PDB file of C-alpha atoms in Angstrom:
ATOM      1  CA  UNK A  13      85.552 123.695 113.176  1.00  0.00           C
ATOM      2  CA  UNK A  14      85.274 123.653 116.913  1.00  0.00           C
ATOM      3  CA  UNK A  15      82.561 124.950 118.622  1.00  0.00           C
ATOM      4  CA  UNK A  16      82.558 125.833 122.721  1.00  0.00           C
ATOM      5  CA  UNK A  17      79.496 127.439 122.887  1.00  0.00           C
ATOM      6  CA  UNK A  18      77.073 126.151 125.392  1.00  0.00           C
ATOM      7  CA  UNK A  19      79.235 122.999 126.206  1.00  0.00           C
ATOM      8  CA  UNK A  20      77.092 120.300 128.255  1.00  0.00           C
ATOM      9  CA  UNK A  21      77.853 119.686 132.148  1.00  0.00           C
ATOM     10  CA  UNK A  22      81.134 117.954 132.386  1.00  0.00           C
ATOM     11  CA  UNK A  23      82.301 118.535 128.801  1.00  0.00           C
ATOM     12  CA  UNK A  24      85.068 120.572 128.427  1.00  0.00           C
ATOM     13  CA  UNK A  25      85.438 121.219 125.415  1.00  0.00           C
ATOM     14  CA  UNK A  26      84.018 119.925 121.763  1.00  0.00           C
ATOM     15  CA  UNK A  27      85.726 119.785 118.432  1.00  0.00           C
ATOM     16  CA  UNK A  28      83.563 119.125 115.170  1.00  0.00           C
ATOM     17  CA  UNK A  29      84.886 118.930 111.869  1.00  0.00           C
ATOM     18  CA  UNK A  30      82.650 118.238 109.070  1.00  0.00           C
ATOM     19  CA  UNK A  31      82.497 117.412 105.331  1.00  0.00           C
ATOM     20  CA  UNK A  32      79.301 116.397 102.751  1.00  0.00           C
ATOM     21  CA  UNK A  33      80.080 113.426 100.590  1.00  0.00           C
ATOM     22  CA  UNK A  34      77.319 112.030  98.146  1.00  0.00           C
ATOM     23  CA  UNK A  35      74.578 114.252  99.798  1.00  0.00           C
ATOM     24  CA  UNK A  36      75.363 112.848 102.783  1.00  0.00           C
ATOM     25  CA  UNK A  37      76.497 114.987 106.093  1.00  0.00           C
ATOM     26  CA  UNK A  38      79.559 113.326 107.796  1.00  0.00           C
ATOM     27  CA  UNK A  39      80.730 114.881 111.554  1.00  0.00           C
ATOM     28  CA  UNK A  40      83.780 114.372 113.213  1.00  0.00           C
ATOM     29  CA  UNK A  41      83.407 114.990 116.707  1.00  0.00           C
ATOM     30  CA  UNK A  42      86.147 115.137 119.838  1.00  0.00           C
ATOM     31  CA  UNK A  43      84.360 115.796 123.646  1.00  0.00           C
ATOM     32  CA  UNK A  44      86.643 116.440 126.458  1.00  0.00           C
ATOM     33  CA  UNK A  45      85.185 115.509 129.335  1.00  0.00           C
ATOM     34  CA  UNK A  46      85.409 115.842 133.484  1.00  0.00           C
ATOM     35  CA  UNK A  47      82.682 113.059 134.879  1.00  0.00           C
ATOM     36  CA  UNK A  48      79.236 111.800 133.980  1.00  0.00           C
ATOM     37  CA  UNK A  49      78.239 113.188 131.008  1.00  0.00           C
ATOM     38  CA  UNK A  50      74.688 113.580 129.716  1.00  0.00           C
ATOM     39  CA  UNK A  51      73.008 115.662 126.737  1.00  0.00           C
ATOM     40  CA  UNK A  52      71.183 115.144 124.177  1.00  0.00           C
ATOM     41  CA  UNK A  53      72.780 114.497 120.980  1.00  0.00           C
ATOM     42  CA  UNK A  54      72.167 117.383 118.192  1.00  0.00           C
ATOM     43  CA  UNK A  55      71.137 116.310 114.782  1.00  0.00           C
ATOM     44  CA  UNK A  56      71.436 118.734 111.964  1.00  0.00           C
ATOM     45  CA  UNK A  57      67.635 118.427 110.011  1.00  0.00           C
ATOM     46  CA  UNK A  58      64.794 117.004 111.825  1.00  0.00           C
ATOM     47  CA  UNK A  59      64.306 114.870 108.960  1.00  0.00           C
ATOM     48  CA  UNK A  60      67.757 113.286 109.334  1.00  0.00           C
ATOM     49  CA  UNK A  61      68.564 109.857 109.985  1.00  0.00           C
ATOM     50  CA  UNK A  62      72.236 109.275 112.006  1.00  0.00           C
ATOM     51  CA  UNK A  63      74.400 106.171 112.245  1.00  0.00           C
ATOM     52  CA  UNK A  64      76.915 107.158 114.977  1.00  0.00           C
ATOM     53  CA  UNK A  65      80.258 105.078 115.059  1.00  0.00           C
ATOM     54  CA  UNK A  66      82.375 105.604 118.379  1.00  0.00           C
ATOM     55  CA  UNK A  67      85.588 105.353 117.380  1.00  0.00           C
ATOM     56  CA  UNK A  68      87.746 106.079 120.787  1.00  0.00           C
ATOM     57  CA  UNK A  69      86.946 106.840 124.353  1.00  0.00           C
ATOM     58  CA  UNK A  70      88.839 107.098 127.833  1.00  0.00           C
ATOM     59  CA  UNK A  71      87.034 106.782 131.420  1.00  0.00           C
ATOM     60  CA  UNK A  72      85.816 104.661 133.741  1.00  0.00           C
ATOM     61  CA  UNK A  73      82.507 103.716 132.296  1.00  0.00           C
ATOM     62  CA  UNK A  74      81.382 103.360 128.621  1.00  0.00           C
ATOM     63  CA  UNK A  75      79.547 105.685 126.799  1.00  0.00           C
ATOM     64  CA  UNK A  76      76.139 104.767 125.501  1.00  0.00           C
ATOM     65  CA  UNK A  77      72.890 106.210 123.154  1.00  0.00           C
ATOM     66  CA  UNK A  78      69.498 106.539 125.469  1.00  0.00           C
ATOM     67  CA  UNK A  79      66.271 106.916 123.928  1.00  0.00           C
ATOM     68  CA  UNK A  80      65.303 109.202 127.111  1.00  0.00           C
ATOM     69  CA  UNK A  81      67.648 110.653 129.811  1.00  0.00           C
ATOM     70  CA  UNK A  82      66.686 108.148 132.543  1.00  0.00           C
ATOM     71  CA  UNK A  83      66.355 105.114 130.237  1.00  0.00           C
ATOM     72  CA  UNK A  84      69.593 102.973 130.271  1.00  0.00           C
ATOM     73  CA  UNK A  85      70.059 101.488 127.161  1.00  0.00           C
ATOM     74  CA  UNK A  86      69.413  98.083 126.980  1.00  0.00           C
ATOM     75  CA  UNK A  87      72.140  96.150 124.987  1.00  0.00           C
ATOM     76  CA  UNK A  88      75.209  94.933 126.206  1.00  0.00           C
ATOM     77  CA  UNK A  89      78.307  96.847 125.323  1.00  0.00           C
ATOM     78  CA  UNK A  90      80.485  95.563 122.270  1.00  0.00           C
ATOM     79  CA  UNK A  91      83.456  96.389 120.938  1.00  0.00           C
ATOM     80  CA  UNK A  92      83.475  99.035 118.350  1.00  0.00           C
ATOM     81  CA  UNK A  93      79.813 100.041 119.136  1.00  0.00           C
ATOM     82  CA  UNK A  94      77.382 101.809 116.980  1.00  0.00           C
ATOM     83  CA  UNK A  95      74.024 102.927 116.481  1.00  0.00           C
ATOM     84  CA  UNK A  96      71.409 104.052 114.572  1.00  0.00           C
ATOM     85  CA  UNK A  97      68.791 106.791 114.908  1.00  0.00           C
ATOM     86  CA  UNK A  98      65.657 106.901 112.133  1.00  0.00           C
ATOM     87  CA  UNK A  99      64.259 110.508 111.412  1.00  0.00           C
ATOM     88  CA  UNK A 100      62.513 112.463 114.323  1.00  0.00           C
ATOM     89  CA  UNK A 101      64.153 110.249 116.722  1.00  0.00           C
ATOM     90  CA  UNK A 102      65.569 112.032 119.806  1.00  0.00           C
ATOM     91  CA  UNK A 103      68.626 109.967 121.499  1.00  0.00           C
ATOM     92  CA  UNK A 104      70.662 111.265 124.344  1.00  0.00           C
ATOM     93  CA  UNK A 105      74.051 110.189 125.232  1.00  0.00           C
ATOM     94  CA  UNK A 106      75.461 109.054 128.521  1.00  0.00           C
ATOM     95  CA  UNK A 107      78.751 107.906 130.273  1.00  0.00           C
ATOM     96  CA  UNK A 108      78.952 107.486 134.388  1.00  0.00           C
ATOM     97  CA  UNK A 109      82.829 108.946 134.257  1.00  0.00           C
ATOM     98  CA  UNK A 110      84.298 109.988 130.382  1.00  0.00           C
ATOM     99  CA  UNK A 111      87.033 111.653 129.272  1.00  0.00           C
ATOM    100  CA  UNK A 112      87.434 111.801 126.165  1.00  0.00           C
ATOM    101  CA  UNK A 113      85.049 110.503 123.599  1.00  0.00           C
ATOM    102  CA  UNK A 114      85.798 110.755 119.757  1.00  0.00           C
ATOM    103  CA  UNK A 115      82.821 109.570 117.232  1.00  0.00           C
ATOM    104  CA  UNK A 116      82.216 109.902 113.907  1.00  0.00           C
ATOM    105  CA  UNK A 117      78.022 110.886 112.927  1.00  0.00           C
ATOM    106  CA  UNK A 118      76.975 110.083 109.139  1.00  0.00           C
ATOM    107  CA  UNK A 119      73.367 112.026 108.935  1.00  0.00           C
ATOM    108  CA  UNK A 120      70.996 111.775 105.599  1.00  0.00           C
ATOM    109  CA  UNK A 121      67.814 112.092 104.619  1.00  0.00           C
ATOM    110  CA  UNK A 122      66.951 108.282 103.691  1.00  0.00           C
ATOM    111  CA  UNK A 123      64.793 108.771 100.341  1.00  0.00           C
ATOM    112  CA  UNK A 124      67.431 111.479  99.341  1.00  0.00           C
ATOM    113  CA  UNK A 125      70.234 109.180  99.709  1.00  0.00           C
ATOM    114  CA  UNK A 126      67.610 106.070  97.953  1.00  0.00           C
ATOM    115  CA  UNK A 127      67.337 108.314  95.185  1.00  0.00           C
ATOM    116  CA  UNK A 128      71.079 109.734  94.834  1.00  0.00           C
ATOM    117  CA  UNK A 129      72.367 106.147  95.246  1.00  0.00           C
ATOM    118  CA  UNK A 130      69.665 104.175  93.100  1.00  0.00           C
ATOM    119  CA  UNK A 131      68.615 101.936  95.959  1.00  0.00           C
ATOM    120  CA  UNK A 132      65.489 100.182  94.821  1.00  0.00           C
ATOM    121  CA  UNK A 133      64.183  97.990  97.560  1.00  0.00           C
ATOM    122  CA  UNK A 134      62.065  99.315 100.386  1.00  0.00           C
ATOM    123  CA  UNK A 135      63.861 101.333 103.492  1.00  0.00           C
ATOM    124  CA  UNK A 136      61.723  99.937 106.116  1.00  0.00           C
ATOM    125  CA  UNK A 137      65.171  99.055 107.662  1.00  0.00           C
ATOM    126  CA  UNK A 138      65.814 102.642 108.428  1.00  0.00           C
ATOM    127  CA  UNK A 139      62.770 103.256 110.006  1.00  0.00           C
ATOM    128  CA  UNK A 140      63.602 100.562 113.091  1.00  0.00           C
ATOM    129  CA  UNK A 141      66.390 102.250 115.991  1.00  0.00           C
ATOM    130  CA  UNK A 142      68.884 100.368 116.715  1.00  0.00           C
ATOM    131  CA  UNK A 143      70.582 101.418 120.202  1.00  0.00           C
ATOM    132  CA  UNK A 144      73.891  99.594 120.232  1.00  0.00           C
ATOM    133  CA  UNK A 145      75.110  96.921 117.332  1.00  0.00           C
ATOM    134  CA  UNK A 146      78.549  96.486 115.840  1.00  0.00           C
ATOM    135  CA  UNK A 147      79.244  95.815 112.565  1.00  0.00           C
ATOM    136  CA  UNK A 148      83.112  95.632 111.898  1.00  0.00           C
ATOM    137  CA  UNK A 149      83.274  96.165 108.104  1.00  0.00           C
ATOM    138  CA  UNK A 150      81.222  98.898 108.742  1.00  0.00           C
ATOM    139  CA  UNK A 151      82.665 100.403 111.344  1.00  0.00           C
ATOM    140  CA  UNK A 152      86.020  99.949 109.646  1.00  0.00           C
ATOM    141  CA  UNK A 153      84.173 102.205 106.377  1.00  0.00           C
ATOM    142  CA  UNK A 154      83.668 104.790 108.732  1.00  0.00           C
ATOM    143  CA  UNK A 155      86.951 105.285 110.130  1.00  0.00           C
ATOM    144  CA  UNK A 156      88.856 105.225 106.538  1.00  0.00           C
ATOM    145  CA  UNK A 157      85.843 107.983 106.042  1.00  0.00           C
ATOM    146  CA  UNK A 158      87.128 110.603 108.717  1.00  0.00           C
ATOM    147  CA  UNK A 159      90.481 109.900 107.870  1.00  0.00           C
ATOM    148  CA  UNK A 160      89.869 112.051 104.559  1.00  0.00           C
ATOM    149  CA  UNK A 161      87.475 114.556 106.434  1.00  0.00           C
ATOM    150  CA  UNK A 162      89.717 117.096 105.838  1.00  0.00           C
ATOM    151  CA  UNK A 163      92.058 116.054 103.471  1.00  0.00           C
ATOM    152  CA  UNK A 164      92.146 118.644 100.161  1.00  0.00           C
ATOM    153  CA  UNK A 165      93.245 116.243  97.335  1.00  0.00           C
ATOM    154  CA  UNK A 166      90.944 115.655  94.721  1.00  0.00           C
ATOM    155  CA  UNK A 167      90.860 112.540  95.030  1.00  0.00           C
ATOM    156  CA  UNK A 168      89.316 112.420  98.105  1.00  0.00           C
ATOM    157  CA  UNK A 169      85.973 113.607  96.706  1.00  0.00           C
ATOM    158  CA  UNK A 170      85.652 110.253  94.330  1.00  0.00           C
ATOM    159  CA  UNK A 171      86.707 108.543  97.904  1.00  0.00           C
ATOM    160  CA  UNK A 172      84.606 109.359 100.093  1.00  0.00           C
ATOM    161  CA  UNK A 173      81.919 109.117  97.545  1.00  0.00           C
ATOM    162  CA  UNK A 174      82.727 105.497  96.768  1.00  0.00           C
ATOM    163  CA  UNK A 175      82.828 105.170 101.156  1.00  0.00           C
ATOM    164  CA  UNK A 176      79.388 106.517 100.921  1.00  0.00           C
ATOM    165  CA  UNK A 177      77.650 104.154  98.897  1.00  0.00           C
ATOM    166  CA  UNK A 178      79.537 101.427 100.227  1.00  0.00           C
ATOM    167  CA  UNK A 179      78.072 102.656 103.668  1.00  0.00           C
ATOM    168  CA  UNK A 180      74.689 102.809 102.576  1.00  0.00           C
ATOM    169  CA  UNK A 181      74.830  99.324 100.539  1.00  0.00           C
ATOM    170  CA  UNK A 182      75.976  97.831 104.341  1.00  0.00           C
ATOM    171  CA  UNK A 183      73.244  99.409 105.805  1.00  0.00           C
ATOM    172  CA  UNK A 184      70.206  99.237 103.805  1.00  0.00           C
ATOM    173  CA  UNK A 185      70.478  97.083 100.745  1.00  0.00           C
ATOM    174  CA  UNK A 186      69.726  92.902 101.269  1.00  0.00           C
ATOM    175  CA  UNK A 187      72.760  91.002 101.883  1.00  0.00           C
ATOM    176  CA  UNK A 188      72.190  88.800  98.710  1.00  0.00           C
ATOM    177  CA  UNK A 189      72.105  92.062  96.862  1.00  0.00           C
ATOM    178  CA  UNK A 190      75.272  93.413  98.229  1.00  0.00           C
ATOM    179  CA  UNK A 191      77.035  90.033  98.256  1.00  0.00           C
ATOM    180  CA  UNK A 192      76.353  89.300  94.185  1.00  0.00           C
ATOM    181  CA  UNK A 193      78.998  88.995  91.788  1.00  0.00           C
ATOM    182  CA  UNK A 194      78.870  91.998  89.535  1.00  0.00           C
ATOM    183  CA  UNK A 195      79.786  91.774  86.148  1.00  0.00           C
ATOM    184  CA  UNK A 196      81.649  94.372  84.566  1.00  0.00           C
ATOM    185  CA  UNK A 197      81.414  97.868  82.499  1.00  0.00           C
ATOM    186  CA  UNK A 198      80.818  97.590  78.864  1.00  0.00           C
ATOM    187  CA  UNK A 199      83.797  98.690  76.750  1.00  0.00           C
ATOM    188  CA  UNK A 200      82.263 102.056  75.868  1.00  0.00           C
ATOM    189  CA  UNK A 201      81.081 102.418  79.706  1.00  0.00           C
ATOM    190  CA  UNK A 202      84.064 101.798  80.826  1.00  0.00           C
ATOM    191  CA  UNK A 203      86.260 104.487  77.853  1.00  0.00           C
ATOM    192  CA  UNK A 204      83.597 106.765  79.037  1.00  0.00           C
ATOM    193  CA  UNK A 205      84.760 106.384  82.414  1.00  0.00           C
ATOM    194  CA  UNK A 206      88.182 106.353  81.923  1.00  0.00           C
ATOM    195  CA  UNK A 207      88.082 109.451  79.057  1.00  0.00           C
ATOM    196  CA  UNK A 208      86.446 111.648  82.036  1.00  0.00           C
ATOM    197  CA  UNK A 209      88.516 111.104  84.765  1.00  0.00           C
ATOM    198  CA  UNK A 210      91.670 111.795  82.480  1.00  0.00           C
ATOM    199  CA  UNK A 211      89.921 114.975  80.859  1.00  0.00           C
ATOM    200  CA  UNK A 212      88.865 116.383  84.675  1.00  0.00           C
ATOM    201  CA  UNK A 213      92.464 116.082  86.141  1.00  0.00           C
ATOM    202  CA  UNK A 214      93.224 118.171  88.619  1.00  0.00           C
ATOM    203  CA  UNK A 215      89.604 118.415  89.373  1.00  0.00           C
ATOM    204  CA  UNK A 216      87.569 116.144  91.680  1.00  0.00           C
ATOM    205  CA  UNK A 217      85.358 113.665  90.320  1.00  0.00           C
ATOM    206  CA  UNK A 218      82.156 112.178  91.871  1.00  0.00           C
ATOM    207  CA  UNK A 219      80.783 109.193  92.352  1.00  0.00           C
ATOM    208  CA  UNK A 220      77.525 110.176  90.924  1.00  0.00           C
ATOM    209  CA  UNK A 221      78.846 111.555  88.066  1.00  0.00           C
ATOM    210  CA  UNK A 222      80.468 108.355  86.615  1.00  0.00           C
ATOM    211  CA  UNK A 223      77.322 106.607  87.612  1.00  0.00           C
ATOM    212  CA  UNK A 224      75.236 108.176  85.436  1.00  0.00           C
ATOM    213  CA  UNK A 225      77.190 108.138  82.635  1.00  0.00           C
ATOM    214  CA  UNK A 226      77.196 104.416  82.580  1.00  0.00           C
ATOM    215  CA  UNK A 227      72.969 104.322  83.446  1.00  0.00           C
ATOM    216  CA  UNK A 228      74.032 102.695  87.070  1.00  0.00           C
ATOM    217  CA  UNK A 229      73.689 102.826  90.617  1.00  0.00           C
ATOM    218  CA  UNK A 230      77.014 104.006  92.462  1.00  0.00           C
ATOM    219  CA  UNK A 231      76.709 100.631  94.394  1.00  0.00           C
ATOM    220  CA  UNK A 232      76.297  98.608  91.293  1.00  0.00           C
ATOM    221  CA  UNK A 233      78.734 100.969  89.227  1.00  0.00           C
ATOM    222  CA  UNK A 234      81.718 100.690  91.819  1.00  0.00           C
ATOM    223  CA  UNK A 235      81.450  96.681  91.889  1.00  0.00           C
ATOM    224  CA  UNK A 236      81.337  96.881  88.049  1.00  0.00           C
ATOM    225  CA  UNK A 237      83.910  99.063  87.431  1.00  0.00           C
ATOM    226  CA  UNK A 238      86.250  96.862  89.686  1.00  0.00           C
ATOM    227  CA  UNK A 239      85.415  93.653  88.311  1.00  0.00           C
ATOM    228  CA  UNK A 240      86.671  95.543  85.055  1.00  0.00           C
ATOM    229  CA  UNK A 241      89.663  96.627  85.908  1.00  0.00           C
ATOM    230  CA  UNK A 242      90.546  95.575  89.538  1.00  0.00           C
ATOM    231  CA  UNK A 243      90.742  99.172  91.017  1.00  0.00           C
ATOM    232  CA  UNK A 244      88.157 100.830  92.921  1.00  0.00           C
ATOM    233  CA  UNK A 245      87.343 104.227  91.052  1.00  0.00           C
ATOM    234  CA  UNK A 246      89.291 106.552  93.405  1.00  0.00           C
ATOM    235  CA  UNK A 247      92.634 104.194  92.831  1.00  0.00           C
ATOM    236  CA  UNK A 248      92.452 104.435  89.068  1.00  0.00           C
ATOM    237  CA  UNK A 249      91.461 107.901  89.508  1.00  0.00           C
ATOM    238  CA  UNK A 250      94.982 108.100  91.391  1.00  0.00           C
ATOM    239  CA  UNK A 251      96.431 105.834  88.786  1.00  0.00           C
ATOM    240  CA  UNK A 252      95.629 108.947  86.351  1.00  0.00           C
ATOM    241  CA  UNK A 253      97.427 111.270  88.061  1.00  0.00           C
ATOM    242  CA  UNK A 254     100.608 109.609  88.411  1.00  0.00           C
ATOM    243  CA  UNK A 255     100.655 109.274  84.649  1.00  0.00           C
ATOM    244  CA  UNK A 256      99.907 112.012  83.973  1.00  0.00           C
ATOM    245  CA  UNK A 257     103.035 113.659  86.409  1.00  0.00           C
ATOM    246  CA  UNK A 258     105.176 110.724  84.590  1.00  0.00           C
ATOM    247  CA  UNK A 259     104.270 112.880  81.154  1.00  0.00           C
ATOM    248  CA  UNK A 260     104.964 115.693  82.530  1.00  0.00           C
ATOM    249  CA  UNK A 261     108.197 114.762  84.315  1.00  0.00           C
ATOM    250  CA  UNK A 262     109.838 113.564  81.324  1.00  0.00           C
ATOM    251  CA  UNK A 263     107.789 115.871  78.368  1.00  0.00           C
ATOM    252  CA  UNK A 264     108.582 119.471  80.227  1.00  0.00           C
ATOM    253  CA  UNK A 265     110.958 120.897  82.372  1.00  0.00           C
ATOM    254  CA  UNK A 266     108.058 122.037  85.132  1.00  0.00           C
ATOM    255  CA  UNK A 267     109.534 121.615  88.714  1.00  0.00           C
ATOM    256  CA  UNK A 268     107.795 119.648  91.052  1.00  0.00           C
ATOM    257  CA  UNK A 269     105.782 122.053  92.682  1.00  0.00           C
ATOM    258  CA  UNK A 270     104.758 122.678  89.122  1.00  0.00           C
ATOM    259  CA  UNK A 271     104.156 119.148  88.735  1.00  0.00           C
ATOM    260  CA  UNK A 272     102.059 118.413  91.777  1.00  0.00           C
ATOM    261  CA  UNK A 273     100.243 121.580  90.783  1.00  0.00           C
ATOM    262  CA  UNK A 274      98.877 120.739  87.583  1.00  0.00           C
ATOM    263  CA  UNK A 275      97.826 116.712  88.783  1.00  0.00           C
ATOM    264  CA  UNK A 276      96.473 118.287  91.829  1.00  0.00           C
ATOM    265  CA  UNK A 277      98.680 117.564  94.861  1.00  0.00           C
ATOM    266  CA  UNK A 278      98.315 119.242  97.734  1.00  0.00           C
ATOM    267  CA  UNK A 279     102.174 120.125  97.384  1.00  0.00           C
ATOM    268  CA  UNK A 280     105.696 118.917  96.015  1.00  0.00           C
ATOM    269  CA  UNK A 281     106.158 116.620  99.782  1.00  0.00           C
ATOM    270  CA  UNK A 282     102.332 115.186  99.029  1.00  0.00           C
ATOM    271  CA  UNK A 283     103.546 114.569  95.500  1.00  0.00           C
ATOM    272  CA  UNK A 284     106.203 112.954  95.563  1.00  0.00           C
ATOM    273  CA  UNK A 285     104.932 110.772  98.677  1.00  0.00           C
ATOM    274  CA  UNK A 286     102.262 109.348  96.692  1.00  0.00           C
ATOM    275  CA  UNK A 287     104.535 109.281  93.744  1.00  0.00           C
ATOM    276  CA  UNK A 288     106.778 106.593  95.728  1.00  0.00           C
ATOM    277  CA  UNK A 289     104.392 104.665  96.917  1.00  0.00           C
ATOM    278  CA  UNK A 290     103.136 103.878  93.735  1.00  0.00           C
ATOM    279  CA  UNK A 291     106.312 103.533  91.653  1.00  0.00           C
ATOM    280  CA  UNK A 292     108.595 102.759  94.123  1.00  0.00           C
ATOM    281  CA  UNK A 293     111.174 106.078  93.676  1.00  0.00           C
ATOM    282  CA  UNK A 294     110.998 109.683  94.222  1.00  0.00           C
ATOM    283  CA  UNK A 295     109.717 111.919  91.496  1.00  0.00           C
ATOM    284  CA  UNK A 296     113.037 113.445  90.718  1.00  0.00           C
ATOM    285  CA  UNK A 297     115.094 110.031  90.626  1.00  0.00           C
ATOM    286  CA  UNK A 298     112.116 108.496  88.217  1.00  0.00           C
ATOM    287  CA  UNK A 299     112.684 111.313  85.798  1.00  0.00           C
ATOM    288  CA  UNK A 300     116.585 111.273  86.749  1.00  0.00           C
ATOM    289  CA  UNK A 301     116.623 107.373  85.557  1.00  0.00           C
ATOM    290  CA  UNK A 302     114.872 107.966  82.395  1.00  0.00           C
ATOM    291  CA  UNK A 303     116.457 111.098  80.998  1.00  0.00           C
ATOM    292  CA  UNK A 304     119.970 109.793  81.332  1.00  0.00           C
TER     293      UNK A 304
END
């Protein structure tokens, strides 16, 4: 979605694309800029909360968050900066000479997201600014994130939902808590799990969903349902598919636009992409190699 309506002075032009994983708003935003930049940076609900990863810029001086317009910030630049923002906080953003800025703005209501997530402990963390910090795992979550901001394959729901919680674990949950050793689903938990992803192909599958059929947390439910089978949700989700187009490709005589169709591929070139990276040939010389 781009939006050039009432560009600040020295922005050229904006693009925003956006996308809602887990309850959670996530913005994708592109400035194009012509010299010192200075606005103040929207937020969608007052009551949101916004960790802002900057992800790429070009110019002569670095972009930063202010608390006011004539209030430098006070931390020293760092690669792959960040910040945060708690709800009701107003934070401008500044740059002597930009260019180009492109930044990526996660915004949630805290006790929505404690409650969607199952995050028990107090969020006293969120309630503390925090102008300029870099976190590389984090920041590395994010980016994966806005890769699949617009991406239409299923499986980029369960994705971004699993990105989501891993997000939110980083960012509010104790590090003993996040760091512990999880054990793993139950054998009925984890037929449950697999029973519903298989039944829901093409459809996308969330996060939450899986959660609660198991009674957990999506935090504690990813880590257990790894430890269990040493795939992260989405990739088994993935996993699924491909079966299921290897069951087709050698049960029916469907093309491969049928094919990608019915396991929910964008097309027959997204199919059989995915298809080779995960078994190594091309859709039609897999079923080619089996059927003669």
């Amino acid at each position: 979605m781009s939006n050039e309506s009432e560009l600040p002075e020295n922005v050229a032009s904006r693009r925003t694309i956006s996308r809602c994983w887990n309850g959670v708003n996530v913005d994708l935003h592109e400035f194009n800029c012509t010299g010192r930049i200075l606005f103040q940076i929207e937020r969608k609900e007052k009551e949101s909360s916004r960790l802002v990863a900057q992800l790429e810029e070009v110019g002569q001086d670095r972009a930063e968050a202010r608390t006011a317009p004539d209030t430098p910030n006070p931390y020293a630049y760092k690669p792959r900066p960040m910040f945060f923002a708690p709800a009701n906080m107003d934070v401008w953003g500044h740059s002597a000479d930009s260019r180009y800025i492109k930044c990526a703005t996660i915004s949630f209501d805290a006790n929505a997201l404690q409650e969607r997530l199952g995050i028990s402990q107090s969020l006293r963390l969120l309630d503390v600014p925090r102008l300029r910090f870099n976190d590389d795992r984090m920041w590395t979550l994010i980016s994966l994130l806005v890769e699949a901001i617009d991406d239409t394959d299923p499986g980029s729901q369960l994705y971004g939902d699993s990105l989501i919680a891993a997000i939110a674990a980083r960012l509010i949950e104790r590090p003993a808590q996040a760091k512990r050793s999880a054990s793993g689903l139950s054998a009925m938990q984890l037929k449950d799990a697999i029973s519903y992803i298989e039944a829901n192909i093409p459809a996308k599958v969330e996060l939450s969903t899986l959660a609660e059929l198991a009674g957990f947390s999506q935090s504690h439910y990813s880590r257990a349902f790894k430890a269990s089978t040493g795939l992260a949700p989405y990739q088994w989700q993935l996993q699924a598919r491909v079966d299921r187009a290897k069951d087709l490709l050698l049960n029916t005589n469907g093309g491969l636009e049928e094919v990608a169709e019915a396991t929910g591929f964008a097309d027959a070139v997204h199919f059989g992409r995915t298809f080779r990276k995960i078994t190594g040939a091309t859709p039609a010389a897999w079923r080619r190699d089996r059927l003669t």
